[in-house]
Amino acid sequence: GQGGAFAPRGPAAILVYVLIPAGAVLFVRPMLGAGVPVWQAFALGAVYGCVVYGVDDLTNFGVIQKWTVPITTIGIAGGSLA
């Protein structure tokens, strides 16, 4: 039911925080050595952060009743800067 206890899963959380920077290293970092302007590499990083945090925040918004639009918006914007 909806009254379930909060029970974080440590290994899954650790994997998420390994995959997020790994994605930045794989998708954004190569742009810095490819003759691409630095601003463009940072812009790609911002888009990557927006996508990753967007998936997370919109999933939360979709399944957690008390998750609000402002929280979702702030999370996605923060992901663009992370």
PDB file of C-alpha atoms in Angstrom:
ATOM      1  CA  GLY A   1       0.000   0.000   0.000  1.00  0.00           C
ATOM      2  CA  GLN A   2       0.885   3.657   0.085  1.00  0.00           C
ATOM      3  CA  GLY A   3       1.841   3.592   3.749  1.00  0.00           C
ATOM      4  CA  GLY A   4       5.005   1.551   3.129  1.00  0.00           C
ATOM      5  CA  ALA A   5       8.119   2.304   5.154  1.00  0.00           C
ATOM      6  CA  PHE A   6      11.060   4.112   3.626  1.00  0.00           C
ATOM      7  CA  ALA A   7      13.730   1.469   3.139  1.00  0.00           C
ATOM      8  CA  PRO A   8      16.677   2.654   1.062  1.00  0.00           C
ATOM      9  CA  ARG A   9      18.646   0.043  -0.851  1.00  0.00           C
ATOM     10  CA  GLY A  10      22.323   0.868  -0.339  1.00  0.00           C
ATOM     11  CA  PRO A  11      23.845  -1.048  -3.276  1.00  0.00           C
ATOM     12  CA  ALA A  12      21.389   0.498  -5.729  1.00  0.00           C
ATOM     13  CA  ALA A  13      22.103   3.989  -4.396  1.00  0.00           C
ATOM     14  CA  ILE A  14      25.844   3.419  -4.694  1.00  0.00           C
ATOM     15  CA  LEU A  15      25.432   2.193  -8.265  1.00  0.00           C
ATOM     16  CA  VAL A  16      23.453   5.307  -9.202  1.00  0.00           C
ATOM     17  CA  TYR A  17      26.191   7.576  -7.875  1.00  0.00           C
ATOM     18  CA  VAL A  18      28.812   5.600  -9.796  1.00  0.00           C
ATOM     19  CA  LEU A  19      26.838   5.654 -13.050  1.00  0.00           C
ATOM     20  CA  ILE A  20      26.069   9.389 -13.051  1.00  0.00           C
ATOM     21  CA  PRO A  21      29.716  10.544 -13.082  1.00  0.00           C
ATOM     22  CA  ALA A  22      30.646   7.640 -15.380  1.00  0.00           C
ATOM     23  CA  GLY A  23      28.140   8.993 -17.897  1.00  0.00           C
ATOM     24  CA  ALA A  24      29.687  12.444 -17.672  1.00  0.00           C
ATOM     25  CA  VAL A  25      33.151  10.985 -18.211  1.00  0.00           C
ATOM     26  CA  LEU A  26      31.980   8.909 -21.172  1.00  0.00           C
ATOM     27  CA  PHE A  27      29.716  11.438 -22.893  1.00  0.00           C
ATOM     28  CA  VAL A  28      30.961  14.902 -21.908  1.00  0.00           C
ATOM     29  CA  ARG A  29      34.674  14.641 -21.112  1.00  0.00           C
ATOM     30  CA  PRO A  30      35.689  13.478 -24.633  1.00  0.00           C
ATOM     31  CA  MET A  31      34.278  16.726 -26.007  1.00  0.00           C
ATOM     32  CA  LEU A  32      36.967  18.702 -24.177  1.00  0.00           C
ATOM     33  CA  GLY A  33      39.749  17.036 -26.168  1.00  0.00           C
ATOM     34  CA  ALA A  34      37.991  16.994 -29.547  1.00  0.00           C
ATOM     35  CA  GLY A  35      38.556  20.602 -30.539  1.00  0.00           C
ATOM     36  CA  VAL A  36      35.086  21.519 -29.284  1.00  0.00           C
ATOM     37  CA  PRO A  37      34.824  24.875 -27.519  1.00  0.00           C
ATOM     38  CA  VAL A  38      34.791  24.544 -23.733  1.00  0.00           C
ATOM     39  CA  TRP A  39      31.408  26.270 -23.497  1.00  0.00           C
ATOM     40  CA  GLN A  40      29.930  23.621 -25.805  1.00  0.00           C
ATOM     41  CA  ALA A  41      31.296  20.792 -23.651  1.00  0.00           C
ATOM     42  CA  PHE A  42      29.806  22.468 -20.565  1.00  0.00           C
ATOM     43  CA  ALA A  43      26.489  22.909 -22.397  1.00  0.00           C
ATOM     44  CA  LEU A  44      26.454  19.194 -23.225  1.00  0.00           C
ATOM     45  CA  GLY A  45      27.180  18.477 -19.561  1.00  0.00           C
ATOM     46  CA  ALA A  46      24.228  20.650 -18.559  1.00  0.00           C
ATOM     47  CA  VAL A  47      21.949  18.777 -20.961  1.00  0.00           C
ATOM     48  CA  TYR A  48      23.242  15.451 -19.632  1.00  0.00           C
ATOM     49  CA  GLY A  49      22.539  16.588 -16.040  1.00  0.00           C
ATOM     50  CA  CYS A  50      19.095  17.800 -17.023  1.00  0.00           C
ATOM     51  CA  VAL A  51      18.251  14.431 -18.606  1.00  0.00           C
ATOM     52  CA  VAL A  52      19.587  12.345 -15.700  1.00  0.00           C
ATOM     53  CA  TYR A  53      17.953  14.426 -12.994  1.00  0.00           C
ATOM     54  CA  GLY A  54      14.836  14.851 -15.122  1.00  0.00           C
ATOM     55  CA  VAL A  55      14.345  11.090 -15.247  1.00  0.00           C
ATOM     56  CA  ASP A  56      14.823  10.873 -11.488  1.00  0.00           C
ATOM     57  CA  ASP A  57      12.619  13.807 -10.527  1.00  0.00           C
ATOM     58  CA  LEU A  58       9.848  13.028 -12.987  1.00  0.00           C
ATOM     59  CA  THR A  59       9.804   9.411 -11.807  1.00  0.00           C
ATOM     60  CA  ASN A  60       9.460  10.656  -8.227  1.00  0.00           C
ATOM     61  CA  PHE A  61       6.712  13.059  -9.296  1.00  0.00           C
ATOM     62  CA  GLY A  62       4.913  10.209 -11.012  1.00  0.00           C
ATOM     63  CA  VAL A  63       4.945   7.831  -8.051  1.00  0.00           C
ATOM     64  CA  ILE A  64       5.202   9.904  -4.861  1.00  0.00           C
ATOM     65  CA  GLN A  65       1.969  11.712  -4.134  1.00  0.00           C
ATOM     66  CA  LYS A  66       3.562  14.466  -2.046  1.00  0.00           C
ATOM     67  CA  TRP A  67       6.277  15.204  -4.633  1.00  0.00           C
ATOM     68  CA  THR A  68       5.433  18.634  -6.056  1.00  0.00           C
ATOM     69  CA  VAL A  69       6.064  20.484  -9.296  1.00  0.00           C
ATOM     70  CA  PRO A  70       8.371  23.016  -7.564  1.00  0.00           C
ATOM     71  CA  ILE A  71      10.500  20.197  -6.111  1.00  0.00           C
ATOM     72  CA  THR A  72      10.662  18.574  -9.550  1.00  0.00           C
ATOM     73  CA  THR A  73      11.612  21.845 -11.253  1.00  0.00           C
ATOM     74  CA  ILE A  74      14.302  22.667  -8.697  1.00  0.00           C
ATOM     75  CA  GLY A  75      15.730  19.149  -8.959  1.00  0.00           C
ATOM     76  CA  ILE A  76      15.974  19.256 -12.739  1.00  0.00           C
ATOM     77  CA  ALA A  77      17.474  22.748 -12.714  1.00  0.00           C
ATOM     78  CA  GLY A  78      19.992  21.660 -10.089  1.00  0.00           C
ATOM     79  CA  GLY A  79      20.893  18.654 -12.209  1.00  0.00           C
ATOM     80  CA  SER A  80      21.752  20.977 -15.057  1.00  0.00           C
ATOM     81  CA  LEU A  81      24.302  22.659 -12.824  1.00  0.00           C
ATOM     82  CA  ALA A  82      25.702  19.522 -11.179  1.00  0.00           C
TER      83      ALA A  82
END
